[in-house]
PDB file of C-alpha atoms and ligand atoms in Angstrom:
ATOM      1  CA  MET L  30      12.142   9.907 -28.606  1.00 56.00           C
ATOM      2  CA  GLU L  31      12.324  13.467 -27.365  1.00 58.00           C
ATOM      3  CA  ASN L  32       8.935  14.093 -26.141  1.00 69.00           C
ATOM      4  CA  ARG L  33       7.810  10.494 -25.846  1.00 90.00           C
ATOM      5  CA  ILE L  34       6.205   9.393 -22.645  1.00 96.00           C
ATOM      6  CA  ALA L  35       6.449   5.671 -21.833  1.00 98.00           C
ATOM      7  CA  VAL L  36       3.976   4.172 -19.182  1.00 98.00           C
ATOM      8  CA  TYR L  37       4.994   0.996 -17.199  1.00 98.00           C
ATOM      9  CA  PRO L  38       1.772  -0.530 -15.872  1.00 98.00           C
ATOM     10  CA  GLY L  39       1.513  -3.318 -13.284  1.00 97.00           C
ATOM     11  CA  ASN L  40       0.353  -4.408 -10.008  1.00 96.00           C
ATOM     12  CA  PHE L  41       3.782  -4.004  -8.252  1.00 98.00           C
ATOM     13  CA  ASP L  42       2.563  -6.145  -5.390  1.00 97.00           C
ATOM     14  CA  PRO L  43       5.289  -5.422  -4.156  1.00 98.00           C
ATOM     15  CA  VAL L  44       7.965  -3.866  -6.588  1.00 98.00           C
ATOM     16  CA  THR L  45      11.022  -6.102  -7.000  1.00 98.00           C
ATOM     17  CA  ASN L  46      14.387  -5.597  -8.196  1.00 98.00           C
ATOM     18  CA  GLY L  47      13.316  -6.925 -11.506  1.00 98.00           C
ATOM     19  CA  HIS L  48      10.766  -4.166 -11.989  1.00 98.00           C
ATOM     20  CA  ILE L  49      13.301  -1.514 -10.938  1.00 98.00           C
ATOM     21  CA  ASP L  50      15.952  -2.804 -13.536  1.00 98.00           C
ATOM     22  CA  ILE L  51      13.009  -2.309 -16.175  1.00 98.00           C
ATOM     23  CA  ILE L  52      12.105   1.144 -14.998  1.00 98.00           C
ATOM     24  CA  GLU L  53      15.764   2.177 -15.136  1.00 97.00           C
ATOM     25  CA  ARG L  54      16.504   0.641 -18.435  1.00 97.00           C
ATOM     26  CA  ALA L  55      13.441   2.349 -19.792  1.00 97.00           C
ATOM     27  CA  ALA L  56      14.478   5.699 -18.318  1.00 97.00           C
ATOM     28  CA  ARG L  57      17.622   5.465 -20.457  1.00 96.00           C
ATOM     29  CA  ILE L  58      15.584   5.290 -23.522  1.00 96.00           C
ATOM     30  CA  PHE L  59      12.540   7.716 -22.803  1.00 96.00           C
ATOM     31  CA  PRO L  60      12.728  11.165 -21.275  1.00 96.00           C
ATOM     32  CA  LYS L  61       9.781  10.289 -19.007  1.00 96.00           C
ATOM     33  CA  VAL L  62       8.701   6.971 -17.694  1.00 97.00           C
ATOM     34  CA  VAL L  63       5.256   6.883 -15.811  1.00 98.00           C
ATOM     35  CA  VAL L  64       4.960   3.844 -13.572  1.00 98.00           C
ATOM     36  CA  ALA L  65       1.191   3.237 -13.392  1.00 98.00           C
ATOM     37  CA  VAL L  66       0.106   0.957 -10.524  1.00 98.00           C
ATOM     38  CA  ALA L  67      -3.137  -0.710 -11.145  1.00 96.00           C
ATOM     39  CA  ALA L  68      -5.801   0.301  -8.580  1.00 94.00           C
ATOM     40  CA  SER L  69      -8.285  -2.458  -9.642  1.00 78.00           C
ATOM     41  CA  ARG L  70      -8.443  -5.531  -7.090  1.00 67.00           C
ATOM     42  CA  GLU L  71      -9.355  -7.901  -9.993  1.00 66.00           C
ATOM     43  CA  LYS L  72      -6.285  -9.950  -8.938  1.00 60.00           C
ATOM     44  CA  ARG L  73      -7.684 -11.718  -5.942  1.00 67.00           C
ATOM     45  CA  SER L  74      -4.530 -12.252  -4.109  1.00 80.00           C
ATOM     46  CA  LEU L  75      -2.993  -8.789  -3.780  1.00 93.00           C
ATOM     47  CA  LEU L  76      -1.029  -8.391  -0.472  1.00 95.00           C
ATOM     48  CA  PHE L  77      -0.550  -4.727  -0.287  1.00 96.00           C
ATOM     49  CA  SER L  78      -3.159  -1.875  -0.697  1.00 95.00           C
ATOM     50  CA  LEU L  79      -2.757   0.508  -3.544  1.00 96.00           C
ATOM     51  CA  GLU L  80      -1.373   3.200  -1.031  1.00 97.00           C
ATOM     52  CA  GLU L  81       1.304   0.839   0.079  1.00 97.00           C
ATOM     53  CA  ARG L  82       2.288  -0.364  -3.583  1.00 97.00           C
ATOM     54  CA  VAL L  83       2.541   3.266  -4.767  1.00 98.00           C
ATOM     55  CA  SER L  84       4.335   4.422  -1.537  1.00 98.00           C
ATOM     56  CA  PHE L  85       7.291   1.929  -2.088  1.00 98.00           C
ATOM     57  CA  LEU L  86       7.806   3.223  -5.560  1.00 98.00           C
ATOM     58  CA  LYS L  87       7.517   6.940  -4.469  1.00 97.00           C
ATOM     59  CA  ASP L  88      10.221   6.235  -1.972  1.00 97.00           C
ATOM     60  CA  LEU L  89      12.474   4.849  -4.469  1.00 96.00           C
ATOM     61  CA  TYR L  90      12.023   7.385  -7.163  1.00 95.00           C
ATOM     62  CA  GLN L  91      11.383  10.701  -4.973  1.00 92.00           C
ATOM     63  CA  GLU L  92      14.555  12.405  -6.526  1.00 88.00           C
ATOM     64  CA  HIS L  93      14.050  11.161 -10.103  1.00 87.00           C
ATOM     65  CA  THR L  94      12.411  13.891 -12.073  1.00 89.00           C
ATOM     66  CA  CYS L  95      12.191  11.730 -15.127  1.00 95.00           C
ATOM     67  CA  VAL L  96      10.244   8.722 -13.332  1.00 97.00           C
ATOM     68  CA  GLU L  97       6.708   9.515 -12.150  1.00 97.00           C
ATOM     69  CA  ILE L  98       4.646   7.269  -9.832  1.00 98.00           C
ATOM     70  CA  THR L  99       0.969   7.236 -10.179  1.00 97.00           C
ATOM     71  CA  SER L 100      -2.144   4.846 -10.083  1.00 97.00           C
ATOM     72  CA  PHE L 101      -4.726   4.204 -12.544  1.00 96.00           C
ATOM     73  CA  ASN L 102      -8.147   2.668 -12.639  1.00 94.00           C
ATOM     74  CA  GLY L 103     -10.193   1.456 -15.683  1.00 93.00           C
ATOM     75  CA  LEU L 104      -8.550   1.046 -19.227  1.00 95.00           C
ATOM     76  CA  LEU L 105      -4.971   1.539 -19.631  1.00 97.00           C
ATOM     77  CA  ILE L 106      -5.323   2.990 -23.022  1.00 97.00           C
ATOM     78  CA  ASP L 107      -7.744   5.833 -21.579  1.00 97.00           C
ATOM     79  CA  PHE L 108      -4.964   6.529 -18.922  1.00 97.00           C
ATOM     80  CA  MET L 109      -2.430   6.740 -21.706  1.00 96.00           C
ATOM     81  CA  LYS L 110      -4.503   9.130 -23.722  1.00 95.00           C
ATOM     82  CA  GLN L 111      -5.055  11.289 -20.407  1.00 95.00           C
ATOM     83  CA  HIS L 112      -1.180  11.488 -20.030  1.00 94.00           C
ATOM     84  CA  ASN L 113      -0.638  11.996 -23.736  1.00 94.00           C
ATOM     85  CA  ALA L 114       1.595   8.906 -23.673  1.00 96.00           C
ATOM     86  CA  GLN L 115       2.344   6.686 -26.764  1.00 95.00           C
ATOM     87  CA  VAL L 116       4.426   3.715 -25.644  1.00 98.00           C
ATOM     88  CA  ILE L 117       3.508   0.958 -22.893  1.00 98.00           C
ATOM     89  CA  ILE L 118       6.502  -0.827 -21.475  1.00 98.00           C
ATOM     90  CA  ARG L 119       6.206  -4.385 -20.398  1.00 98.00           C
ATOM     91  CA  GLY L 120       8.772  -6.863 -19.067  1.00 97.00           C
ATOM     92  CA  LEU L 121       9.231 -10.223 -20.451  1.00 96.00           C
ATOM     93  CA  ARG L 122      10.643 -13.016 -18.357  1.00 95.00           C
ATOM     94  CA  ALA L 123      10.077 -16.292 -19.971  1.00 85.00           C
ATOM     95  CA  VAL L 124       7.820 -17.938 -22.497  1.00 85.00           C
ATOM     96  CA  SER L 125       5.234 -18.213 -19.638  1.00 84.00           C
ATOM     97  CA  ASP L 126       5.018 -14.395 -19.869  1.00 91.00           C
ATOM     98  CA  PHE L 127       4.450 -14.394 -23.400  1.00 93.00           C
ATOM     99  CA  GLU L 128       1.031 -15.656 -24.073  1.00 93.00           C
ATOM    100  CA  MET L 129      -0.780 -13.146 -21.662  1.00 93.00           C
ATOM    101  CA  GLU L 130       1.432 -10.259 -22.878  1.00 95.00           C
ATOM    102  CA  PHE L 131       0.700 -11.036 -26.444  1.00 95.00           C
ATOM    103  CA  GLN L 132      -3.039 -11.003 -25.837  1.00 96.00           C
ATOM    104  CA  PHE L 133      -2.840  -7.633 -23.928  1.00 96.00           C
ATOM    105  CA  ALA L 134      -0.747  -6.117 -26.481  1.00 97.00           C
ATOM    106  CA  LEU L 135      -2.935  -7.081 -29.465  1.00 97.00           C
ATOM    107  CA  MET L 136      -6.069  -6.044 -27.540  1.00 97.00           C
ATOM    108  CA  ASN L 137      -4.718  -2.594 -26.765  1.00 97.00           C
ATOM    109  CA  GLN L 138      -3.584  -2.379 -30.396  1.00 97.00           C
ATOM    110  CA  GLN L 139      -7.107  -3.132 -31.425  1.00 97.00           C
ATOM    111  CA  LEU L 140      -8.533  -0.434 -28.933  1.00 97.00           C
ATOM    112  CA  ALA L 141      -5.897   2.249 -29.732  1.00 97.00           C
ATOM    113  CA  GLY L 142      -3.833   1.698 -32.919  1.00 96.00           C
ATOM    114  CA  ASP L 143      -1.491   4.617 -32.329  1.00 95.00           C
ATOM    115  CA  ILE L 144      -0.126   3.160 -28.846  1.00 96.00           C
ATOM    116  CA  GLU L 145       2.708   0.984 -29.171  1.00 97.00           C
ATOM    117  CA  THR L 146       3.672  -1.865 -26.503  1.00 97.00           C
ATOM    118  CA  LEU L 147       7.367  -2.265 -26.211  1.00 97.00           C
ATOM    119  CA  PHE L 148       8.754  -5.486 -24.456  1.00 97.00           C
ATOM    120  CA  MET L 149      11.842  -5.414 -22.658  1.00 97.00           C
ATOM    121  CA  MET L 150      13.623  -8.791 -21.957  1.00 96.00           C
ATOM    122  CA  SER L 151      14.365  -9.274 -18.184  1.00 95.00           C
ATOM    123  CA  ARG L 152      17.911  -9.184 -17.294  1.00 95.00           C
ATOM    124  CA  SER L 153      19.113 -12.770 -16.781  1.00 94.00           C
ATOM    125  CA  THR L 154      19.923 -12.087 -12.950  1.00 95.00           C
ATOM    126  CA  TYR L 155      15.938 -11.532 -12.559  1.00 95.00           C
ATOM    127  CA  SER L 156      14.438 -13.710 -14.926  1.00 95.00           C
ATOM    128  CA  TYR L 157      13.162 -16.009 -12.142  1.00 95.00           C
ATOM    129  CA  LEU L 158      11.954 -13.150 -10.196  1.00 97.00           C
ATOM    130  CA  SER L 159       8.391 -12.339  -9.483  1.00 96.00           C
ATOM    131  CA  SER L 160       6.404 -10.657  -6.756  1.00 96.00           C
ATOM    132  CA  SER L 161       4.601 -13.679  -6.040  1.00 95.00           C
ATOM    133  CA  ALA L 162       7.842 -15.859  -5.495  1.00 96.00           C
ATOM    134  CA  VAL L 163       9.135 -13.012  -3.220  1.00 98.00           C
ATOM    135  CA  LYS L 164       5.936 -13.402  -1.097  1.00 97.00           C
ATOM    136  CA  GLN L 165       6.339 -17.204  -0.946  1.00 97.00           C
ATOM    137  CA  VAL L 166       9.867 -16.940   0.156  1.00 98.00           C
ATOM    138  CA  ILE L 167       9.200 -14.333   2.943  1.00 97.00           C
ATOM    139  CA  ARG L 168       6.313 -16.421   4.160  1.00 96.00           C
ATOM    140  CA  PHE L 169       8.920 -18.993   5.289  1.00 97.00           C
ATOM    141  CA  LYS L 170      11.281 -16.490   6.572  1.00 97.00           C
ATOM    142  CA  GLY L 171      13.776 -16.887   3.450  1.00 97.00           C
ATOM    143  CA  ASN L 172      16.132 -14.173   2.685  1.00 97.00           C
ATOM    144  CA  VAL L 173      14.930 -11.685   0.003  1.00 97.00           C
ATOM    145  CA  SER L 174      17.294  -8.873   0.503  1.00 97.00           C
ATOM    146  CA  ASN L 175      18.890  -9.360  -2.869  1.00 96.00           C
ATOM    147  CA  LEU L 176      15.457  -9.354  -4.589  1.00 97.00           C
ATOM    148  CA  VAL L 177      13.601  -6.327  -3.290  1.00 98.00           C
ATOM    149  CA  PRO L 178      14.484  -2.871  -2.022  1.00 98.00           C
ATOM    150  CA  ALA L 179      14.928  -2.461   1.789  1.00 97.00           C
ATOM    151  CA  CYS L 180      11.691  -0.677   2.302  1.00 97.00           C
ATOM    152  CA  VAL L 181       9.908  -3.544   0.662  1.00 98.00           C
ATOM    153  CA  GLU L 182      11.602  -6.108   2.618  1.00 98.00           C
ATOM    154  CA  ASN L 183      10.787  -4.416   5.710  1.00 97.00           C
ATOM    155  CA  ALA L 184       7.053  -4.157   4.990  1.00 98.00           C
ATOM    156  CA  LEU L 185       6.965  -7.845   3.899  1.00 98.00           C
ATOM    157  CA  TRP L 186       8.409  -8.899   7.146  1.00 97.00           C
ATOM    158  CA  ALA L 187       5.992  -6.647   8.938  1.00 97.00           C
ATOM    159  CA  LYS L 188       2.979  -8.164   6.911  1.00 96.00           C
ATOM    160  CA  PHE L 189       3.899 -11.842   7.442  1.00 96.00           C
ATOM    161  CA  HIS L 190       5.703 -12.023  10.748  1.00 95.00           C
ATOM    162  CA  GLY L 191       4.911  -8.551  12.252  1.00 86.00           C
TER     163      GLY L 191
HETATM  164  P1  LIG Q  30       0.945  -7.722 -13.817  1.00 78.95           P
HETATM  165  O1  LIG Q  30       0.166  -8.420 -12.898  1.00 78.95           O
HETATM  166  O2  LIG Q  30       0.351  -6.504 -14.683  1.00 78.95           O
HETATM  167  O3  LIG Q  30       1.854  -8.566 -14.717  1.00 78.95           O
HETATM  168  P2  LIG Q  30       3.372  -7.096 -12.339  1.00 78.95           P
HETATM  169  O4  LIG Q  30       3.640  -6.185 -11.378  1.00 78.95           O
HETATM  170  O5  LIG Q  30       3.483  -8.553 -11.894  1.00 78.95           O
HETATM  171  O6  LIG Q  30       1.984  -6.806 -12.922  1.00 78.95           O
HETATM  172  O7  LIG Q  30       4.242  -6.933 -13.441  1.00 78.95           O
HETATM  173  C1  LIG Q  30       4.481  -5.714 -14.236  1.00 78.95           C
HETATM  174  C2  LIG Q  30       5.350  -5.885 -15.424  1.00 78.95           C
HETATM  175  O8  LIG Q  30       6.600  -6.220 -15.088  1.00 78.95           O
HETATM  176  C3  LIG Q  30       4.958  -7.062 -16.244  1.00 78.95           C
HETATM  177  O9  LIG Q  30       5.255  -6.688 -17.748  1.00 78.95           O
HETATM  178  C4  LIG Q  30       5.928  -8.186 -15.935  1.00 78.95           C
HETATM  179  O10 LIG Q  30       6.038  -9.201 -16.746  1.00 78.95           O
HETATM  180  C5  LIG Q  30       7.169  -7.409 -15.589  1.00 78.95           C
HETATM  181  N1  LIG Q  30       8.068  -8.052 -14.637  1.00 78.95           N
HETATM  182  C6  LIG Q  30       7.814  -8.520 -13.366  1.00 78.95           C
HETATM  183  N2  LIG Q  30       8.800  -9.131 -12.905  1.00 78.95           N
HETATM  184  C7  LIG Q  30       9.743  -8.819 -13.760  1.00 78.95           C
HETATM  185  C8  LIG Q  30      11.195  -9.232 -13.792  1.00 78.95           C
HETATM  186  N3  LIG Q  30      11.763 -10.095 -12.753  1.00 78.95           N
HETATM  187  N4  LIG Q  30      11.973  -8.787 -14.762  1.00 78.95           N
HETATM  188  C9  LIG Q  30      11.438  -8.220 -15.864  1.00 78.95           C
HETATM  189  N5  LIG Q  30      10.095  -7.853 -15.912  1.00 78.95           N
HETATM  190  C10 LIG Q  30       9.383  -8.253 -14.981  1.00 78.95           C
END
């Protein structure tokens, strides 16, 4: 694993403690984890801009040399090749994640057979946690302080109730 670079792609709209748990566990396995925030707006309902989604992650990882935060546009496997990365990390929460993840993994395998997708099971504490659930809760002024970092919680409050 010495020179293996892992890429953890996603929308991170916004980053939650579930994502953070995956980043930290991946960073124990790989010497370098690149968190790649998707620039494309094909998911209609993104709440935060690309700059905002990247900046939450950069705030959290500014002192971690083995975690790099960046964004990507276009095909993930092209980004992987540009970064000389071999492994895609994805988190799996429940059966509901499986079908879509399975499809992406097989499509990427078809496009680039030398790139592997590695799935990490969600920690049980976070298996119900998603960015969209957090947005629903904050919309109705629920407490999300155990679910997202403080910078994200503040930004969510400002966005919905600012
Ligand atoms: P995407 O829209 O690409 O799925 P997300 O930002 O929602 O982007 O998620 C990025 C990755 O993180 C996905 O693999 C997703 O399954 C995983 N993930 C999201 N929330 C959790 C969680 N609570 N625990 C573990 N993995 C998670």
